[in-house]
Short mmCIF file of C-alpha atoms in Angstrom, two decimals:
data_model
loop_
_atom_site.label_atom_id
_atom_site.label_comp_id
_atom_site.label_asym_id
_atom_site.label_seq_id
_atom_site.Cartn_x
_atom_site.Cartn_y
_atom_site.Cartn_z
CA MET X 4 12.12 0.89 2.50
CA THR X 5 9.02 0.19 4.51
CA ILE X 6 9.51 -0.28 8.43
CA GLY X 7 8.13 -3.10 10.08
CA ILE X 8 6.86 -3.40 13.43
CA ARG X 9 6.56 -7.20 14.02
CA GLN X 10 6.11 -6.79 17.96
CA PRO X 11 3.49 -3.95 18.26
CA GLY X 12 4.12 -1.90 21.16
CA ARG X 13 7.66 -1.31 20.21
CA VAL X 14 7.16 2.10 18.81
CA ARG X 15 5.51 4.16 21.50
CA ALA X 16 4.34 7.09 19.34
CA VAL X 17 3.00 4.83 16.45
CA LEU X 18 0.84 2.59 19.30
CA LYS X 19 0.32 5.66 21.56
CA ARG X 20 -3.65 5.40 20.72
CA ALA X 21 -3.60 1.73 19.89
CA ARG X 22 -5.37 -0.92 22.17
CA VAL X 23 -3.27 -3.88 21.56
CA GLY X 24 -4.85 -6.95 23.29
CA PRO X 25 -5.28 -10.64 22.93
CA GLY X 26 -8.34 -10.75 20.87
CA SER X 27 -6.42 -9.81 17.37
CA ARG X 28 -3.78 -11.68 15.33
CA PRO X 29 -2.28 -14.85 17.51
CA GLY X 30 0.74 -15.10 15.13
CA PRO X 31 1.56 -16.58 11.76
CA ARG X 32 -0.89 -17.82 9.50
CA PRO X 33 -1.57 -21.54 10.10
CA ASP X 34 -1.14 -22.10 6.28
CA ALA X 35 1.73 -20.01 5.88
CA ALA X 36 3.50 -22.48 3.20
CA LEU X 37 0.61 -21.35 0.86
CA PRO X 38 0.15 -18.28 -1.03
CA VAL X 39 -0.84 -14.94 0.48
CA ARG X 40 -4.57 -14.33 -0.72
CA VAL X 41 -4.96 -10.54 -1.15
CA ALA X 42 -8.09 -8.47 -1.94
CA ILE X 43 -7.50 -4.87 -3.07
CA ALA X 44 -10.01 -1.76 -3.29
CA ASP X 45 -9.63 1.29 -4.83
CA ASP X 46 -12.44 3.41 -6.66
CA SER X 47 -9.80 4.25 -9.58
CA TYR X 48 -9.45 1.92 -12.03
CA LEU X 49 -6.13 2.79 -13.25
CA ILE X 50 -4.80 2.47 -9.53
CA ARG X 51 -6.66 -1.08 -9.35
CA GLU X 52 -4.96 -2.31 -12.50
CA ALA X 53 -1.38 -0.72 -11.47
CA LEU X 54 -1.74 -2.53 -8.16
CA ALA X 55 -2.84 -5.81 -9.56
CA GLY X 56 -0.09 -5.67 -12.01
CA VAL X 57 2.58 -5.24 -9.10
CA LEU X 58 0.81 -8.05 -7.09
CA ASP X 59 1.12 -10.46 -10.21
CA HIS X 60 4.87 -10.13 -10.28
CA ILE X 61 5.21 -10.74 -6.03
CA GLU X 62 5.99 -14.52 -5.72
CA GLY X 63 4.11 -16.01 -2.74
CA VAL X 64 0.98 -13.68 -3.20
CA GLU X 65 -2.20 -14.35 -5.00
CA LEU X 66 -4.65 -11.59 -6.25
CA VAL X 67 -8.19 -12.85 -5.21
CA ALA X 68 -10.33 -9.84 -5.70
CA ALA X 69 -10.13 -6.16 -6.99
CA CYS X 70 -12.92 -4.11 -5.85
CA ALA X 71 -14.23 -0.43 -6.48
CA ALA X 72 -15.63 0.19 -3.26
CA GLY X 73 -15.48 -0.70 0.75
CA ASP X 74 -18.59 -2.99 0.86
CA GLU X 75 -17.49 -4.78 -2.22
CA LEU X 76 -14.15 -5.51 -0.73
CA LEU X 77 -15.89 -6.69 2.56
CA ALA X 78 -17.94 -9.12 0.48
CA ALA X 79 -14.97 -10.47 -1.15
CA VAL X 80 -12.86 -11.19 1.98
CA ASP X 81 -15.74 -13.30 2.90
CA SER X 82 -16.16 -15.10 -0.46
CA ALA X 83 -12.45 -15.43 -1.48
CA LYS X 84 -11.05 -16.14 2.02
CA ALA X 85 -8.61 -13.44 1.88
CA HIS X 86 -5.64 -13.17 4.27
CA VAL X 87 -4.81 -9.44 3.39
CA ALA X 88 -6.92 -6.61 2.24
CA ILE X 89 -5.25 -3.56 0.60
CA VAL X 90 -7.96 -0.87 0.72
CA ASP X 91 -7.61 3.03 -0.42
CA LEU X 92 -8.24 5.55 2.35
CA ARG X 93 -10.88 7.45 0.50
CA MET X 94 -13.49 5.64 -1.81
CA PRO X 95 -17.23 4.76 -1.96
CA PRO X 96 -19.43 4.35 -0.11
CA THR X 97 -18.57 6.75 2.50
CA GLY X 98 -15.69 8.39 0.97
CA ASP X 99 -13.45 9.99 3.28
CA GLU X 100 -11.85 7.32 5.62
CA GLU X 101 -13.53 4.53 3.93
CA GLY X 102 -10.51 2.51 4.39
CA ILE X 103 -10.25 3.10 8.01
CA ARG X 104 -13.99 1.88 8.48
CA VAL X 105 -13.27 -1.08 6.46
CA ALA X 106 -10.14 -2.02 8.65
CA ARG X 107 -12.60 -1.48 11.82
CA VAL X 108 -15.04 -3.94 10.24
CA LEU X 109 -12.53 -6.53 9.48
CA ARG X 110 -11.20 -6.11 12.84
CA GLN X 111 -14.49 -7.04 14.24
CA ASN X 112 -15.59 -9.63 11.74
CA HIS X 113 -12.20 -11.10 10.65
CA PRO X 114 -9.50 -10.30 13.29
CA GLU X 115 -7.23 -12.92 11.30
CA VAL X 116 -7.29 -10.58 8.18
CA GLY X 117 -4.46 -8.20 7.82
CA VAL X 118 -5.35 -4.58 6.44
CA ILE X 119 -3.06 -2.18 4.76
CA VAL X 120 -4.54 1.17 4.15
CA LEU X 121 -3.02 2.88 1.17
CA SER X 122 -3.25 6.78 1.08
CA GLN X 123 -1.75 9.96 -0.87
CA PHE X 124 -1.93 12.00 2.60
CA ALA X 125 1.19 11.75 4.91
CA GLY X 126 -0.49 13.19 7.96
CA PRO X 127 0.24 10.89 10.88
CA ALA X 128 -3.39 11.26 12.21
CA TYR X 129 -4.63 8.78 9.65
CA ALA X 130 -1.99 6.18 10.45
CA LEU X 131 -2.95 6.52 14.15
CA ALA X 132 -6.74 6.10 13.20
CA VAL X 133 -6.00 2.83 11.37
CA LEU X 134 -4.25 1.53 14.72
CA GLU X 135 -7.01 2.79 17.12
CA ASP X 136 -8.60 -0.66 17.61
CA GLY X 137 -5.37 -2.51 17.39
CA ALA X 138 -2.06 -2.63 15.59
CA GLU X 139 -1.72 -6.16 15.04
CA GLY X 140 -2.17 -6.96 11.30
CA ARG X 141 -2.45 -3.15 10.20
CA GLY X 142 -0.39 -1.20 7.78
CA TYR X 143 -0.53 2.32 6.58
CA LEU X 144 1.40 3.23 3.36
CA LEU X 145 1.46 6.07 0.87
CA LYS X 146 0.43 5.28 -2.55
CA GLU X 147 3.77 6.43 -4.06
CA ARG X 148 5.27 3.10 -2.34
CA VAL X 149 3.34 0.49 -4.17
CA HIS X 150 4.84 0.58 -7.41
CA ASP X 151 7.81 -1.13 -5.65
CA ALA X 152 7.44 -4.81 -5.46
CA ASN X 153 9.85 -5.47 -2.71
CA GLU X 154 8.07 -2.76 -0.60
CA LEU X 155 4.70 -4.22 -1.06
CA ARG X 156 5.78 -7.57 -0.62
CA ALA X 157 7.39 -6.90 2.77
CA ALA X 158 4.16 -4.94 3.87
CA ILE X 159 2.06 -7.90 3.03
CA ASN X 160 4.24 -10.32 4.66
CA ILE X 161 4.32 -8.15 7.89
CA VAL X 162 0.45 -7.80 8.30
CA ALA X 163 -0.25 -11.34 7.18
CA GLU X 164 1.99 -12.54 10.21
CA GLY X 165 0.13 -10.08 12.47
CA GLY X 166 2.61 -7.19 12.47
CA THR X 167 2.47 -3.58 11.97
CA THR X 168 3.80 -1.62 9.12
CA ILE X 169 4.11 2.27 8.94
CA ASP X 170 5.33 4.31 5.95
CA PRO X 171 8.99 5.32 6.80
CA THR X 172 8.24 9.17 6.11
CA LEU X 173 5.44 9.02 8.98
CA VAL X 174 7.60 7.38 11.68
CA GLN X 175 9.56 10.43 12.86
CA GLU X 176 6.26 12.67 12.88
CA LEU X 177 4.75 9.99 15.11
CA LEU X 178 7.66 9.75 17.31
CA ALA X 179 7.58 13.55 17.60
CA THR X 180 3.82 13.44 18.56
CA ASP X 181 4.82 11.28 21.59
CA VAL X 182 7.74 13.57 22.83
CA ALA X 183 6.17 16.72 22.05
CA PRO X 184 6.11 19.07 25.10
CA ARG X 185 2.71 18.71 27.26
CA ARG X 186 0.98 22.02 27.00
CA THR X 187 -0.24 23.49 30.26
CA PRO X 188 -2.18 26.70 31.08
CA LEU X 189 1.18 27.88 32.44
CA ASP X 190 2.42 28.00 28.87
CA GLU X 191 0.07 31.09 28.50
CA LEU X 192 1.87 33.28 30.88
CA SER X 193 4.50 35.84 29.94
CA PRO X 194 7.81 35.72 30.75
CA ARG X 195 7.22 38.50 33.40
CA GLU X 196 4.03 36.62 34.60
CA ARG X 197 6.30 33.57 35.23
CA GLU X 198 8.78 35.44 36.82
CA VAL X 199 6.05 36.84 39.58
CA LEU X 200 4.70 33.34 39.88
CA ALA X 201 8.26 32.03 40.70
CA GLN X 202 8.51 34.83 43.33
CA MET X 203 4.77 33.98 44.83
CA ALA X 204 6.26 30.34 44.90
CA GLU X 205 8.86 31.59 47.22
CA GLY X 206 6.35 32.85 49.62
CA LYS X 207 7.04 36.48 48.77
CA SER X 208 4.23 39.18 49.40
CA ASN X 209 3.32 41.38 46.44
CA ALA X 210 5.43 44.27 48.01
CA ALA X 211 8.39 42.00 48.24
CA ILE X 212 7.91 40.79 44.74
CA ALA X 213 7.92 44.24 43.67
CA GLU X 214 11.06 45.04 45.61
CA SER X 215 12.84 42.01 44.22
CA LEU X 216 11.86 42.67 40.31
CA VAL X 217 11.92 46.36 40.55
CA LEU X 218 8.41 46.98 39.93
CA THR X 219 5.62 49.10 41.32
CA LYS X 220 3.30 47.06 43.66
CA ARG X 221 0.42 48.11 41.37
CA ALA X 222 2.49 46.58 38.36
CA VAL X 223 2.72 43.26 40.42
CA GLU X 224 -0.66 43.33 41.39
CA LYS X 225 -1.81 43.62 37.58
CA HIS X 226 0.39 40.77 37.00
CA VAL X 227 -0.95 38.52 39.79
CA GLY X 228 -4.56 39.19 38.41
CA GLN X 229 -3.51 38.18 35.04
CA ILE X 230 -2.01 34.92 36.16
CA PHE X 231 -5.25 34.38 38.17
CA GLN X 232 -7.10 34.64 34.86
CA LYS X 233 -4.95 32.76 32.73
CA LEU X 234 -4.89 29.74 35.06
CA GLY X 235 -8.83 30.12 35.42
CA LEU X 236 -8.83 31.02 38.99
CA GLU X 237 -10.93 34.30 38.62
CA ASP X 238 -13.89 33.02 41.05
CA ASP X 239 -11.92 31.81 44.29
CA GLU X 240 -10.77 33.94 47.24
CA VAL X 241 -7.53 35.63 46.78
CA VAL X 242 -5.46 33.52 49.13
CA SER X 243 -7.11 30.44 47.94
CA ARG X 244 -6.24 31.63 44.09
CA ARG X 245 -2.77 32.39 45.22
CA VAL X 246 -1.95 28.91 46.78
CA THR X 247 -3.74 27.22 43.72
CA ALA X 248 -1.49 28.97 41.47
CA VAL X 249 1.85 28.16 43.25
CA LEU X 250 0.82 24.47 43.42
CA LEU X 251 0.25 24.79 39.62
CA TYR X 252 3.50 26.08 39.17
CA LEU X 253 5.51 23.71 41.34
CA THR X 254 3.49 20.75 39.59
CA ASP X 255 4.81 22.18 36.20
CA ALA X 256 8.37 22.69 37.65
CA PRO X 257 8.93 20.15 40.43
CA GLU X 258 12.36 20.84 40.53
CA LEU X 259 11.60 24.01 42.56
CA ALA X 260 9.84 22.28 45.19
CA ASP X 261 13.09 20.61 46.40
CA ALA X 262 15.09 23.98 45.95
CA GLY X 263 16.23 25.41 49.13
CA PRO X 264 16.13 29.03 50.14
#
């Protein structure tokens, strides 16, 4: 089942890099009672024929152009007054990511036209790229979905109305992209180095840290040097580096700033 997002902005990860603004789809097509005029583009003749065959059996959809390249599709959208373009991700003239280029050109020249990019690649990066210049009227589906008339009908209707549709196999990956832990330089520290830094955050000297962690003072000094290096603090004075390292640690673990002695 295709997941439709009729109100772009509801799924934070899908739209994380999308810039949703008022200059795109204002809402449903004014001629919504008429068939949705669809233009398709794929450099494979067999896929074009298969896609055309599925579209022929979808009520309320009219195939107005079948093209083999991106530029041909752009011209067909102009001449055939298409409402929706279904375009392969990779095809002539540019090859890789041609479908994304076509979607961007149509966003600029025909913001009212919905676009569904088809791909055999499940990586979320391509889906995000499709949405970079706005999520309204945009879709990204895996090619394995298009043989199902119900799936395709739903996707066409969603983008024609200005909504967003993303292949369901990508949704969890997109959400995970948004909630993935933020990487910081502190992540490069070893467990022992983090222990030393935590002791530094308590205001302890190297000698006091050595006693607390049952280390030699020389070992603590070595760990402190590694902390400074991994945090990119090699060039400052020792005192300044120590303060900066502690501030970075407290920023990364703010609950420690409120912890009492």
